[in-house]
mmCIF file of C-alpha atoms in Angstrom:
data_model
loop_
_atom_site.group_PDB
_atom_site.id
_atom_site.type_symbol
_atom_site.label_atom_id
_atom_site.label_comp_id
_atom_site.label_asym_id
_atom_site.label_seq_id
_atom_site.Cartn_x
_atom_site.Cartn_y
_atom_site.Cartn_z
ATOM 1 C CA UNK A 240 -10.827 8.323 -23.831
ATOM 2 C CA UNK A 241 -11.163 4.689 -22.775
ATOM 3 C CA UNK A 242 -10.328 4.051 -19.148
ATOM 4 C CA UNK A 243 -9.804 0.920 -17.106
ATOM 5 C CA UNK A 244 -11.523 0.352 -13.796
ATOM 6 C CA UNK A 245 -8.804 0.099 -11.147
ATOM 7 C CA UNK A 246 -11.162 -0.173 -8.178
ATOM 8 C CA UNK A 247 -9.811 -2.116 -5.207
ATOM 9 C CA UNK A 248 -11.445 -3.834 -2.232
ATOM 10 C CA UNK A 249 -9.820 -3.670 1.213
ATOM 11 C CA UNK A 250 -10.764 -5.399 4.446
ATOM 12 C CA UNK A 251 -11.444 -3.804 7.829
ATOM 13 C CA UNK A 252 -8.436 -5.627 9.306
ATOM 14 C CA UNK A 253 -6.107 -3.572 7.079
ATOM 15 C CA UNK A 254 -7.635 -0.296 8.290
ATOM 16 C CA UNK A 255 -7.267 -1.455 11.903
ATOM 17 C CA UNK A 256 -3.560 -2.127 11.387
ATOM 18 C CA UNK A 257 -2.978 1.166 9.543
ATOM 19 C CA UNK A 258 -4.731 3.090 12.313
ATOM 20 C CA UNK A 259 -2.448 1.531 14.916
ATOM 21 C CA UNK A 260 0.529 2.895 12.974
ATOM 22 C CA UNK A 261 -0.945 6.401 12.839
ATOM 23 C CA UNK A 262 -1.872 6.481 16.525
ATOM 24 C CA UNK A 263 1.583 5.207 17.473
ATOM 25 C CA UNK A 264 3.134 8.017 15.411
ATOM 26 C CA UNK A 265 1.048 10.552 17.304
ATOM 27 C CA UNK A 266 2.249 9.122 20.620
ATOM 28 C CA UNK A 267 5.905 8.730 19.583
ATOM 29 C CA UNK A 268 5.606 5.021 20.288
ATOM 30 C CA UNK A 269 6.013 1.726 18.461
ATOM 31 C CA UNK A 270 2.822 0.155 17.037
ATOM 32 C CA UNK A 271 1.400 -2.859 18.845
ATOM 33 C CA UNK A 272 0.252 -4.418 15.575
ATOM 34 C CA UNK A 273 3.253 -5.987 13.766
ATOM 35 C CA UNK A 274 1.588 -5.353 10.381
ATOM 36 C CA UNK A 275 0.813 -1.697 11.147
ATOM 37 C CA UNK A 276 3.261 0.144 8.899
ATOM 38 C CA UNK A 277 2.846 -2.232 5.958
ATOM 39 C CA UNK A 278 -0.922 -1.738 5.997
ATOM 40 C CA UNK A 279 -0.556 2.039 6.259
ATOM 41 C CA UNK A 280 1.746 2.041 3.213
ATOM 42 C CA UNK A 281 -0.579 -0.133 1.163
ATOM 43 C CA UNK A 282 -3.727 1.807 2.022
ATOM 44 C CA UNK A 283 -2.107 5.143 1.126
ATOM 45 C CA UNK A 284 -0.847 3.692 -2.153
ATOM 46 C CA UNK A 285 -4.324 2.361 -2.963
ATOM 47 C CA UNK A 286 -5.816 5.791 -2.321
ATOM 48 C CA UNK A 287 -3.226 7.388 -4.625
ATOM 49 C CA UNK A 288 -3.201 4.910 -7.508
ATOM 50 C CA UNK A 289 -6.653 3.345 -7.593
ATOM 51 C CA UNK A 290 -9.858 4.772 -9.099
ATOM 52 C CA UNK A 291 -11.952 3.993 -6.028
ATOM 53 C CA UNK A 292 -11.323 2.191 -2.748
ATOM 54 C CA UNK A 293 -14.019 -0.017 -1.217
ATOM 55 C CA UNK A 294 -14.270 -1.813 2.122
ATOM 56 C CA UNK A 295 -16.062 -5.115 2.695
ATOM 57 C CA UNK A 296 -18.274 -5.864 5.683
ATOM 58 C CA UNK A 297 -17.556 -9.267 7.291
ATOM 59 C CA UNK A 298 -21.237 -10.294 7.320
ATOM 60 C CA UNK A 299 -23.474 -7.961 5.290
ATOM 61 C CA UNK A 300 -23.659 -7.735 1.479
ATOM 62 C CA UNK A 301 -25.121 -4.200 1.440
ATOM 63 C CA UNK A 302 -23.944 -2.541 4.653
ATOM 64 C CA UNK A 303 -24.581 1.013 5.794
ATOM 65 C CA UNK A 304 -21.748 3.110 7.147
ATOM 66 C CA UNK A 305 -23.006 2.647 10.711
ATOM 67 C CA UNK A 306 -22.898 -1.149 10.315
ATOM 68 C CA UNK A 307 -19.104 -0.983 10.574
ATOM 69 C CA UNK A 308 -19.162 0.390 14.122
ATOM 70 C CA UNK A 309 -17.502 3.513 15.452
ATOM 71 C CA UNK A 310 -14.026 2.050 15.079
ATOM 72 C CA UNK A 311 -11.547 1.991 13.525
ATOM 73 C CA UNK A 312 -11.545 5.777 13.512
ATOM 74 C CA UNK A 313 -9.431 5.805 10.353
ATOM 75 C CA UNK A 314 -12.046 3.895 8.368
ATOM 76 C CA UNK A 315 -14.876 6.095 9.647
ATOM 77 C CA UNK A 316 -13.005 9.263 8.694
ATOM 78 C CA UNK A 317 -12.059 7.954 5.254
ATOM 79 C CA UNK A 318 -15.710 7.081 4.607
ATOM 80 C CA UNK A 319 -16.825 10.487 5.861
ATOM 81 C CA UNK A 320 -14.470 12.199 3.399
ATOM 82 C CA UNK A 321 -15.590 9.942 0.555
ATOM 83 C CA UNK A 322 -12.168 8.342 0.141
ATOM 84 C CA UNK A 323 -13.445 4.865 1.001
ATOM 85 C CA UNK A 324 -16.840 3.441 0.103
ATOM 86 C CA UNK A 325 -18.812 0.513 1.464
ATOM 87 C CA UNK A 326 -18.996 -2.380 -0.981
ATOM 88 C CA UNK A 327 -22.556 -2.800 -2.270
ATOM 89 C CA UNK A 328 -23.784 -5.732 -4.354
ATOM 90 C CA UNK A 329 -26.770 -5.841 -6.686
ATOM 91 C CA UNK A 330 -28.803 -9.027 -7.163
ATOM 92 C CA UNK A 331 -26.582 -10.422 -9.935
ATOM 93 C CA UNK A 332 -23.398 -9.713 -7.977
ATOM 94 C CA UNK A 333 -24.872 -11.300 -4.853
ATOM 95 C CA UNK A 334 -25.690 -14.461 -6.792
ATOM 96 C CA UNK A 335 -22.218 -14.601 -8.367
ATOM 97 C CA UNK A 336 -20.613 -14.036 -4.962
ATOM 98 C CA UNK A 337 -22.795 -16.752 -3.422
ATOM 99 C CA UNK A 338 -21.658 -19.239 -6.072
ATOM 100 C CA UNK A 339 -18.002 -18.335 -5.514
ATOM 101 C CA UNK A 340 -18.437 -18.562 -1.727
ATOM 102 C CA UNK A 341 -19.968 -22.013 -2.085
ATOM 103 C CA UNK A 342 -16.956 -23.150 -4.099
ATOM 104 C CA UNK A 343 -14.560 -21.687 -1.518
ATOM 105 C CA UNK A 344 -16.400 -23.410 1.330
ATOM 106 C CA UNK A 345 -16.271 -26.705 -0.551
ATOM 107 C CA UNK A 346 -12.487 -26.339 -0.803
ATOM 108 C CA UNK A 347 -12.192 -25.433 2.864
ATOM 109 C CA UNK A 348 -14.283 -28.370 4.001
ATOM 110 C CA UNK A 349 -12.242 -30.812 1.960
ATOM 111 C CA UNK A 350 -9.070 -32.478 3.190
ATOM 112 C CA UNK A 351 -7.208 -29.874 1.182
ATOM 113 C CA UNK A 352 -8.628 -27.145 3.425
ATOM 114 C CA UNK A 353 -7.304 -28.484 6.720
ATOM 115 C CA UNK A 354 -4.043 -29.519 5.050
ATOM 116 C CA UNK A 355 -3.519 -25.996 3.709
ATOM 117 C CA UNK A 356 -4.289 -24.445 7.087
ATOM 118 C CA UNK A 357 -1.914 -26.834 8.838
ATOM 119 C CA UNK A 358 0.744 -25.949 6.259
ATOM 120 C CA UNK A 359 0.189 -22.252 6.943
ATOM 121 C CA UNK A 360 0.735 -22.761 10.682
ATOM 122 C CA UNK A 361 3.787 -24.930 10.081
ATOM 123 C CA UNK A 362 5.159 -22.389 7.614
ATOM 124 C CA UNK A 363 5.373 -19.801 10.382
ATOM 125 C CA UNK A 364 7.973 -21.872 12.186
ATOM 126 C CA UNK A 365 9.786 -22.813 8.965
ATOM 127 C CA UNK A 366 10.178 -19.128 8.085
ATOM 128 C CA UNK A 367 11.378 -18.409 11.620
ATOM 129 C CA UNK A 368 14.154 -20.950 11.248
ATOM 130 C CA UNK A 369 15.169 -19.729 7.772
ATOM 131 C CA UNK A 370 15.315 -16.051 8.737
ATOM 132 C CA UNK A 371 16.599 -16.292 12.298
ATOM 133 C CA UNK A 372 18.313 -13.078 13.343
ATOM 134 C CA UNK A 373 17.311 -11.085 10.233
ATOM 135 C CA UNK A 374 13.781 -10.044 11.134
ATOM 136 C CA UNK A 375 11.042 -10.516 13.697
ATOM 137 C CA UNK A 376 9.922 -14.148 13.670
ATOM 138 C CA UNK A 377 6.676 -14.786 11.802
ATOM 139 C CA UNK A 378 5.310 -16.846 14.686
ATOM 140 C CA UNK A 379 6.075 -13.895 16.978
ATOM 141 C CA UNK A 380 4.284 -11.501 14.635
ATOM 142 C CA UNK A 381 1.243 -13.768 14.537
ATOM 143 C CA UNK A 382 1.171 -13.976 18.326
ATOM 144 C CA UNK A 383 1.663 -10.195 18.660
ATOM 145 C CA UNK A 384 -1.149 -9.591 16.180
ATOM 146 C CA UNK A 385 -3.408 -11.952 18.128
ATOM 147 C CA UNK A 386 -2.557 -10.131 21.371
ATOM 148 C CA UNK A 387 -3.234 -6.740 19.766
ATOM 149 C CA UNK A 388 -6.589 -7.899 18.440
ATOM 150 C CA UNK A 389 -7.623 -9.250 21.834
ATOM 151 C CA UNK A 390 -6.596 -6.141 23.803
ATOM 152 C CA UNK A 391 -7.327 -3.299 21.399
ATOM 153 C CA UNK A 392 -10.018 -4.558 19.019
ATOM 154 C CA UNK A 393 -12.287 -7.262 20.411
ATOM 155 C CA UNK A 394 -12.468 -5.646 23.838
ATOM 156 C CA UNK A 395 -13.108 -2.104 22.535
ATOM 157 C CA UNK A 396 -16.650 -0.741 22.455
ATOM 158 C CA UNK A 397 -17.912 0.068 18.963
ATOM 159 C CA UNK A 398 -15.324 -2.131 17.292
ATOM 160 C CA UNK A 399 -15.314 -5.799 16.252
ATOM 161 C CA UNK A 400 -18.431 -6.775 18.216
ATOM 162 C CA UNK A 401 -20.487 -4.210 16.284
ATOM 163 C CA UNK A 402 -19.567 -5.914 12.993
ATOM 164 C CA UNK A 403 -19.794 -9.512 14.211
ATOM 165 C CA UNK A 404 -22.086 -9.513 17.274
ATOM 166 C CA UNK A 405 -21.549 -13.136 18.352
ATOM 167 C CA UNK A 406 -20.345 -14.547 21.646
ATOM 168 C CA UNK A 407 -16.915 -15.586 20.344
ATOM 169 C CA UNK A 408 -16.448 -12.911 17.664
ATOM 170 C CA UNK A 409 -16.756 -15.458 14.851
ATOM 171 C CA UNK A 410 -19.563 -15.154 12.311
ATOM 172 C CA UNK A 411 -22.425 -17.643 12.246
ATOM 173 C CA UNK A 412 -22.003 -18.956 8.718
ATOM 174 C CA UNK A 413 -20.105 -21.682 6.902
ATOM 175 C CA UNK A 414 -16.785 -19.901 7.284
ATOM 176 C CA UNK A 415 -17.329 -19.424 11.008
ATOM 177 C CA UNK A 416 -18.264 -23.061 11.512
ATOM 178 C CA UNK A 417 -15.169 -24.159 9.630
ATOM 179 C CA UNK A 418 -12.963 -21.791 11.683
ATOM 180 C CA UNK A 419 -14.238 -23.212 14.973
ATOM 181 C CA UNK A 420 -13.660 -26.781 13.797
ATOM 182 C CA UNK A 421 -10.184 -25.995 12.419
ATOM 183 C CA UNK A 422 -9.210 -24.388 15.740
ATOM 184 C CA UNK A 423 -10.052 -27.635 17.557
ATOM 185 C CA UNK A 424 -8.098 -29.804 15.109
ATOM 186 C CA UNK A 425 -5.044 -27.499 15.190
ATOM 187 C CA UNK A 426 -5.284 -26.589 18.881
ATOM 188 C CA UNK A 427 -1.730 -27.701 19.673
ATOM 189 C CA UNK A 428 0.174 -25.711 17.013
ATOM 190 C CA UNK A 429 -2.106 -22.685 17.465
ATOM 191 C CA UNK A 430 -1.076 -22.328 21.113
ATOM 192 C CA UNK A 431 2.354 -21.162 19.923
ATOM 193 C CA UNK A 432 1.077 -18.414 17.610
ATOM 194 C CA UNK A 433 -2.047 -17.057 19.347
ATOM 195 C CA UNK A 434 -3.073 -15.914 22.798
ATOM 196 C CA UNK A 435 -4.964 -18.555 24.829
ATOM 197 C CA UNK A 436 -8.353 -19.604 23.417
ATOM 198 C CA UNK A 437 -8.036 -17.314 20.403
ATOM 199 C CA UNK A 438 -7.156 -19.910 17.774
ATOM 200 C CA UNK A 439 -10.631 -19.825 16.253
ATOM 201 C CA UNK A 440 -10.393 -16.049 15.914
ATOM 202 C CA UNK A 441 -7.211 -16.390 13.826
ATOM 203 C CA UNK A 442 -8.779 -19.202 11.766
ATOM 204 C CA UNK A 443 -11.864 -17.070 11.121
ATOM 205 C CA UNK A 444 -9.721 -14.089 10.095
ATOM 206 C CA UNK A 445 -7.854 -16.192 7.553
ATOM 207 C CA UNK A 446 -10.937 -17.910 6.158
ATOM 208 C CA UNK A 447 -12.869 -14.634 5.905
ATOM 209 C CA UNK A 448 -10.403 -13.448 3.292
ATOM 210 C CA UNK A 449 -11.828 -16.069 0.920
ATOM 211 C CA UNK A 450 -15.279 -14.545 1.403
ATOM 212 C CA UNK A 451 -13.920 -11.089 0.542
ATOM 213 C CA UNK A 452 -12.148 -12.498 -2.494
ATOM 214 C CA UNK A 453 -15.420 -13.943 -3.773
ATOM 215 C CA UNK A 454 -17.177 -10.597 -3.350
ATOM 216 C CA UNK A 455 -14.376 -8.766 -5.136
ATOM 217 C CA UNK A 456 -14.502 -11.161 -8.078
ATOM 218 C CA UNK A 457 -18.280 -10.786 -8.272
ATOM 219 C CA UNK A 458 -17.852 -6.987 -8.383
ATOM 220 C CA UNK A 459 -15.003 -7.291 -10.937
ATOM 221 C CA UNK A 460 -12.392 -5.581 -8.807
ATOM 222 C CA UNK A 461 -9.126 -6.474 -7.139
ATOM 223 C CA UNK A 462 -9.029 -7.615 -3.513
ATOM 224 C CA UNK A 463 -5.998 -6.332 -1.615
ATOM 225 C CA UNK A 464 -6.026 -8.415 1.529
ATOM 226 C CA UNK A 465 -4.398 -7.836 4.878
ATOM 227 C CA UNK A 466 -0.840 -9.292 4.778
ATOM 228 C CA UNK A 467 -1.857 -11.930 7.300
ATOM 229 C CA UNK A 468 -4.357 -13.419 4.845
ATOM 230 C CA UNK A 469 -2.285 -13.445 1.680
ATOM 231 C CA UNK A 470 -0.384 -16.708 1.881
ATOM 232 C CA UNK A 471 -3.470 -18.577 2.961
ATOM 233 C CA UNK A 472 -5.598 -17.086 0.185
ATOM 234 C CA UNK A 473 -2.935 -17.873 -2.400
ATOM 235 C CA UNK A 474 -3.030 -21.482 -1.280
ATOM 236 C CA UNK A 475 -6.499 -21.725 -2.787
ATOM 237 C CA UNK A 476 -5.575 -19.832 -5.969
ATOM 238 C CA UNK A 477 -8.174 -17.185 -5.202
ATOM 239 C CA UNK A 478 -6.152 -14.116 -6.081
ATOM 240 C CA UNK A 479 -7.891 -12.350 -8.927
ATOM 241 C CA UNK A 480 -6.600 -13.094 -12.415
ATOM 242 C CA UNK A 481 -6.411 -10.640 -15.281
ATOM 243 C CA UNK A 482 -4.118 -7.816 -16.208
ATOM 244 C CA UNK A 483 -5.747 -5.042 -14.184
ATOM 245 C CA UNK A 484 -4.698 -5.894 -10.633
ATOM 246 C CA UNK A 485 -1.302 -7.329 -11.473
ATOM 247 C CA UNK A 486 -0.348 -4.533 -13.821
ATOM 248 C CA UNK A 487 -1.430 -1.728 -11.511
ATOM 249 C CA UNK A 488 0.757 -3.399 -8.888
ATOM 250 C CA UNK A 489 3.584 -3.405 -11.448
ATOM 251 C CA UNK A 490 3.140 0.349 -11.911
ATOM 252 C CA UNK A 491 3.295 0.901 -8.149
ATOM 253 C CA UNK A 492 6.491 -1.153 -8.082
ATOM 254 C CA UNK A 493 7.851 0.914 -10.978
ATOM 255 C CA UNK A 494 7.305 4.121 -9.010
ATOM 256 C CA UNK A 495 8.918 2.569 -5.939
ATOM 257 C CA UNK A 496 11.732 1.518 -8.276
ATOM 258 C CA UNK A 497 12.695 5.176 -8.650
ATOM 259 C CA UNK A 498 13.806 5.088 -5.026
ATOM 260 C CA UNK A 499 15.628 1.790 -5.577
ATOM 261 C CA UNK A 500 17.645 3.027 -8.547
ATOM 262 C CA UNK A 501 18.550 6.220 -6.693
ATOM 263 C CA UNK A 502 19.744 4.109 -3.776
ATOM 264 C CA UNK A 503 21.966 1.983 -5.992
ATOM 265 C CA UNK A 504 23.449 5.053 -7.668
ATOM 266 C CA UNK A 505 24.040 6.897 -4.391
ATOM 267 C CA UNK A 506 25.764 4.016 -2.648
ATOM 268 C CA UNK A 507 26.566 4.012 1.052
ATOM 269 C CA UNK A 508 27.359 7.713 1.276
ATOM 270 C CA UNK A 509 23.707 8.721 0.927
ATOM 271 C CA UNK A 510 22.105 5.530 2.241
ATOM 272 C CA UNK A 511 20.538 7.225 5.264
ATOM 273 C CA UNK A 512 19.303 10.120 3.173
ATOM 274 C CA UNK A 513 17.625 7.748 0.703
ATOM 275 C CA UNK A 514 15.944 5.956 3.589
ATOM 276 C CA UNK A 515 14.680 9.311 4.855
ATOM 277 C CA UNK A 516 13.447 10.126 1.346
ATOM 278 C CA UNK A 517 11.346 6.968 1.402
ATOM 279 C CA UNK A 518 9.869 7.905 4.773
ATOM 280 C CA UNK A 519 9.124 11.458 3.578
ATOM 281 C CA UNK A 520 7.329 10.582 0.345
ATOM 282 C CA UNK A 521 3.638 9.562 0.500
ATOM 283 C CA UNK A 522 3.981 7.769 -2.844
ATOM 284 C CA UNK A 523 6.258 5.312 -1.050
ATOM 285 C CA UNK A 524 4.123 5.144 2.074
ATOM 286 C CA UNK A 525 5.896 8.001 3.833
ATOM 287 C CA UNK A 526 4.342 10.421 6.250
ATOM 288 C CA UNK A 527 1.787 13.046 5.371
ATOM 289 C CA UNK A 528 2.618 15.298 8.293
ATOM 290 C CA UNK A 529 5.509 17.233 9.761
ATOM 291 C CA UNK A 530 7.228 15.671 12.801
ATOM 292 C CA UNK A 531 6.370 18.658 15.002
ATOM 293 C CA UNK A 532 2.641 18.155 14.336
ATOM 294 C CA UNK A 533 2.528 14.800 16.122
ATOM 295 C CA UNK A 534 1.530 14.684 19.779
ATOM 296 C CA UNK A 535 -0.556 17.861 19.762
ATOM 297 C CA UNK A 536 -3.999 16.413 18.986
ATOM 298 C CA UNK A 537 -6.219 13.691 20.435
ATOM 299 C CA UNK A 538 -6.799 10.488 18.458
ATOM 300 C CA UNK A 539 -9.856 11.654 16.502
ATOM 301 C CA UNK A 540 -8.429 15.025 15.498
ATOM 302 C CA UNK A 541 -5.080 13.460 14.596
ATOM 303 C CA UNK A 542 -6.749 10.880 12.350
ATOM 304 C CA UNK A 543 -8.888 13.628 10.783
ATOM 305 C CA UNK A 544 -5.749 15.681 10.052
ATOM 306 C CA UNK A 545 -3.994 12.794 8.332
ATOM 307 C CA UNK A 546 -7.093 11.889 6.291
ATOM 308 C CA UNK A 547 -7.369 15.483 5.054
ATOM 309 C CA UNK A 548 -3.723 15.282 3.969
ATOM 310 C CA UNK A 549 -4.445 12.006 2.160
ATOM 311 C CA UNK A 550 -7.363 13.680 0.363
ATOM 312 C CA UNK A 551 -5.181 16.623 -0.649
ATOM 313 C CA UNK A 552 -2.421 14.316 -1.854
ATOM 314 C CA UNK A 553 -4.848 12.176 -3.839
ATOM 315 C CA UNK A 554 -6.020 15.302 -5.636
ATOM 316 C CA UNK A 555 -2.420 16.315 -6.346
ATOM 317 C CA UNK A 556 -1.726 12.853 -7.764
ATOM 318 C CA UNK A 557 -4.736 12.956 -10.110
ATOM 319 C CA UNK A 558 -2.579 13.023 -13.263
ATOM 320 C CA UNK A 559 -0.715 9.909 -12.191
ATOM 321 C CA UNK A 560 -3.897 8.050 -11.270
ATOM 322 C CA UNK A 561 -5.533 9.015 -14.573
ATOM 323 C CA UNK A 562 -2.459 7.826 -16.464
ATOM 324 C CA UNK A 563 -2.912 4.391 -14.871
ATOM 325 C CA UNK A 564 -6.651 4.411 -15.651
ATOM 326 C CA UNK A 565 -5.936 5.208 -19.307
ATOM 327 C CA UNK A 566 -3.890 2.028 -19.662
ATOM 328 C CA UNK A 567 -6.191 -0.384 -21.451
ATOM 329 C CA UNK A 568 -3.747 -2.564 -23.397
ATOM 330 C CA UNK A 569 -0.363 -4.036 -22.520
ATOM 331 C CA UNK A 570 1.163 -1.538 -24.941
ATOM 332 C CA UNK A 571 -0.317 1.312 -22.869
ATOM 333 C CA UNK A 572 1.307 -0.056 -19.716
ATOM 334 C CA UNK A 573 4.656 -0.387 -21.470
ATOM 335 C CA UNK A 574 4.455 3.263 -22.515
ATOM 336 C CA UNK A 575 3.653 4.284 -18.948
ATOM 337 C CA UNK A 576 6.562 2.219 -17.614
ATOM 338 C CA UNK A 577 8.840 3.868 -20.171
ATOM 339 C CA UNK A 578 7.718 7.330 -19.070
ATOM 340 C CA UNK A 579 8.384 6.431 -15.426
ATOM 341 C CA UNK A 580 11.836 5.251 -16.499
ATOM 342 C CA UNK A 581 12.383 8.706 -17.974
ATOM 343 C CA UNK A 582 11.733 10.255 -14.572
ATOM 344 C CA UNK A 583 14.381 7.966 -13.052
ATOM 345 C CA UNK A 584 17.017 9.040 -15.533
ATOM 346 C CA UNK A 585 16.357 12.745 -15.113
ATOM 347 C CA UNK A 586 16.436 12.444 -11.328
ATOM 348 C CA UNK A 587 19.815 10.740 -11.544
ATOM 349 C CA UNK A 588 21.055 13.715 -13.538
ATOM 350 C CA UNK A 589 19.470 16.310 -11.265
ATOM 351 C CA UNK A 590 20.796 14.812 -8.072
ATOM 352 C CA UNK A 591 24.277 14.422 -9.476
ATOM 353 C CA UNK A 592 24.167 10.651 -9.129
ATOM 354 C CA UNK A 593 24.959 10.057 -12.783
ATOM 355 C CA UNK A 594 27.306 11.921 -15.084
ATOM 356 C CA UNK A 595 25.450 13.938 -17.722
ATOM 357 C CA UNK A 596 26.229 12.646 -21.191
ATOM 358 C CA UNK A 597 26.513 15.163 -24.034
ATOM 359 C CA UNK A 598 25.137 14.564 -27.474
ATOM 360 C CA UNK A 599 27.458 14.618 -30.502
ATOM 361 C CA UNK A 600 26.318 18.149 -31.395
ATOM 362 C CA UNK A 601 26.926 19.370 -27.832
ATOM 363 C CA UNK A 602 30.439 17.901 -27.835
ATOM 364 C CA UNK A 603 31.155 19.675 -31.139
ATOM 365 C CA UNK A 604 29.957 22.993 -29.714
ATOM 366 C CA UNK A 605 32.119 22.627 -26.616
ATOM 367 C CA UNK A 606 35.146 21.670 -28.695
ATOM 368 C CA UNK A 607 34.571 24.668 -30.960
ATOM 369 C CA UNK A 608 34.508 27.058 -28.006
ATOM 370 C CA UNK A 609 37.653 25.429 -26.582
ATOM 371 C CA UNK A 610 39.543 25.707 -29.886
ATOM 372 C CA UNK A 611 38.688 29.398 -30.188
ATOM 373 C CA UNK A 612 39.933 29.927 -26.662
ATOM 374 C CA UNK A 613 43.253 28.311 -27.503
ATOM 375 C CA UNK A 614 43.800 30.309 -30.703
ATOM 376 C CA UNK A 615 42.664 33.770 -29.666
ATOM 377 C CA UNK A 616 44.947 35.064 -26.932
ATOM 378 C CA UNK A 617 43.162 36.919 -24.161
ATOM 379 C CA UNK A 618 39.697 35.493 -24.822
ATOM 380 C CA UNK A 619 38.110 34.235 -21.563
ATOM 381 C CA UNK A 620 37.660 30.473 -21.292
ATOM 382 C CA UNK A 621 33.888 30.116 -21.524
ATOM 383 C CA UNK A 622 33.547 26.411 -22.324
ATOM 384 C CA UNK A 623 33.310 25.456 -18.649
ATOM 385 C CA UNK A 624 30.729 28.142 -18.034
ATOM 386 C CA UNK A 625 28.693 27.004 -21.012
ATOM 387 C CA UNK A 626 28.823 23.365 -19.980
ATOM 388 C CA UNK A 627 27.963 24.263 -16.373
ATOM 389 C CA UNK A 628 24.954 26.276 -17.460
ATOM 390 C CA UNK A 629 23.846 23.501 -19.776
ATOM 391 C CA UNK A 630 24.180 20.912 -17.005
ATOM 392 C CA UNK A 631 22.430 23.098 -14.438
ATOM 393 C CA UNK A 632 19.554 23.733 -16.785
ATOM 394 C CA UNK A 633 19.144 20.060 -17.493
ATOM 395 C CA UNK A 634 19.234 19.194 -13.817
ATOM 396 C CA UNK A 635 16.651 21.684 -12.650
ATOM 397 C CA UNK A 636 14.164 21.480 -15.515
ATOM 398 C CA UNK A 637 12.204 18.310 -16.252
ATOM 399 C CA UNK A 638 12.008 17.605 -19.961
ATOM 400 C CA UNK A 639 8.799 15.641 -20.368
ATOM 401 C CA UNK A 640 5.415 16.154 -21.934
ATOM 402 C CA UNK A 641 3.367 14.126 -19.465
ATOM 403 C CA UNK A 642 1.939 15.972 -16.426
ATOM 404 C CA UNK A 643 2.298 12.866 -14.246
ATOM 405 C CA UNK A 644 6.022 12.741 -15.077
ATOM 406 C CA UNK A 645 6.462 16.272 -13.781
ATOM 407 C CA UNK A 646 4.463 15.348 -10.674
ATOM 408 C CA UNK A 647 6.682 12.341 -9.922
ATOM 409 C CA UNK A 648 9.850 14.321 -10.616
ATOM 410 C CA UNK A 649 8.900 17.157 -8.271
ATOM 411 C CA UNK A 650 7.752 14.793 -5.511
ATOM 412 C CA UNK A 651 11.022 12.860 -5.456
ATOM 413 C CA UNK A 652 13.100 16.008 -5.813
ATOM 414 C CA UNK A 653 11.342 17.773 -2.926
ATOM 415 C CA UNK A 654 11.537 14.676 -0.717
ATOM 416 C CA UNK A 655 15.281 14.472 -1.437
ATOM 417 C CA UNK A 656 15.677 18.097 -0.307
ATOM 418 C CA UNK A 657 13.684 17.473 2.871
ATOM 419 C CA UNK A 658 15.737 14.418 3.641
ATOM 420 C CA UNK A 659 18.913 16.487 3.508
ATOM 421 C CA UNK A 660 17.766 19.288 5.762
#
C-alpha cells in the first residue's frame, strides 16, 4: 500500500526546552524555560504521529551522535533508543541545502532582513500591550528564555559549547556574522528582551532556524521549529509548502479536537475533569508517568524512564501513525478526518454528554414493547430495561472497523476515567 513520508526535523533548542519541563516535573517545580511545556507537547506528538523524527546539528551536515554533546539528556536518550535520528545529507541534498541557504542569507543581508528582525522585536511589545493581564508577556518570556539559556545551557559542560565551540557561542558562518551585526544595530531594543550582552545569541538562534529550514527542504521533510523561531521564519516565507506537513498538522488538530468537543458538551460542570483528561493523555501532550513516580530518580534515570514510556506509547499508537502515512490524496485525509469524527460522536454517547438517538426501527421496537405492556395486564414493563441495555451496550462498545479508531476511543475513555478518580 502506498504510504506518504511524514518525517519531521526538529532542532536541539526544542529538546532543551522539553527536557526542562521533564526535569521540573521530577522536582515538583516550575520550568525555568517559558517554552518548556509547549515543546514537550510538540515533541511527544511528533514521536506519535510522524514516521521518523530527525534532529539537525547547528553546524555539521553529517554529524555523529557524539557531535551533539552530552546534553540535553533527553535528546541523547531518544537517540539511544532510536526514537530520534541525526539528520544526514548526501551530496545532492548538501548542494540543494547550500543553494537554499545562500538564498536565505541573501534575504537576511538585505534591508528586508534587518527590517523583519526589528519588526519581530517590536512585535514582542505590541503583543504585550494587546494581551496585558491574560498571559505572560512575550517580552518577559523572551527575557526568561535568554536567562535560562545563559544559566542552564551555555554555561553547562557538554552542552551548547560542544555543538558550537566558539568564544561567543555563535557559529562562524554567514548566519553567525549576520547575527552579530544585527545585535549591534538592534542593541537598544534587545536590552529589554535579553540578558546583558546576549542579544547576538538570540539573533543567532532566530537566524539558525532558516538554516534548518533549508536542510529540511533539501531532505524533503517538514521542519517543526522551536516556538521562538516560528514568527521570524514565517516572515521569510520559509515554512515548507505542500500537503504533507500542513495536513498532518490538521490530523493532530483533529485528534486534539476530540478533547475540545467533549469540553463544549460537558460545560462548566466537568471543566476541571476535562482539563485533567488533557494532562493525562499523551496524545494531547499529557504525562507518561504516574504522579507518585516523580521525585524518586536522578535526572538521567528519570529521563530514561520517560523515554521508555514514549517508546512504548509510540508502539501502541502504530495503527494511528500508519493511518496517517497511508493518506496520499486529499480524499484519503478526508476519510481519516471522518473516522476521527466518528470517535468523537461515540465518546459523547459513552460519556453521557449527548443523548443517544434511536433509529426509526428502534423506536418502533420500543413502542411495540410499550403497547404490549399496556394491553396485557400483569406483564412487567420491560421497555425501559431494553432501552437501558441498548444504550449501555452502545456506550461501552466502539462500533468501528478501523483499529486506530478503537485506539483513540480507548485512550480518551481511559483518560476520562483517570481524571475522575
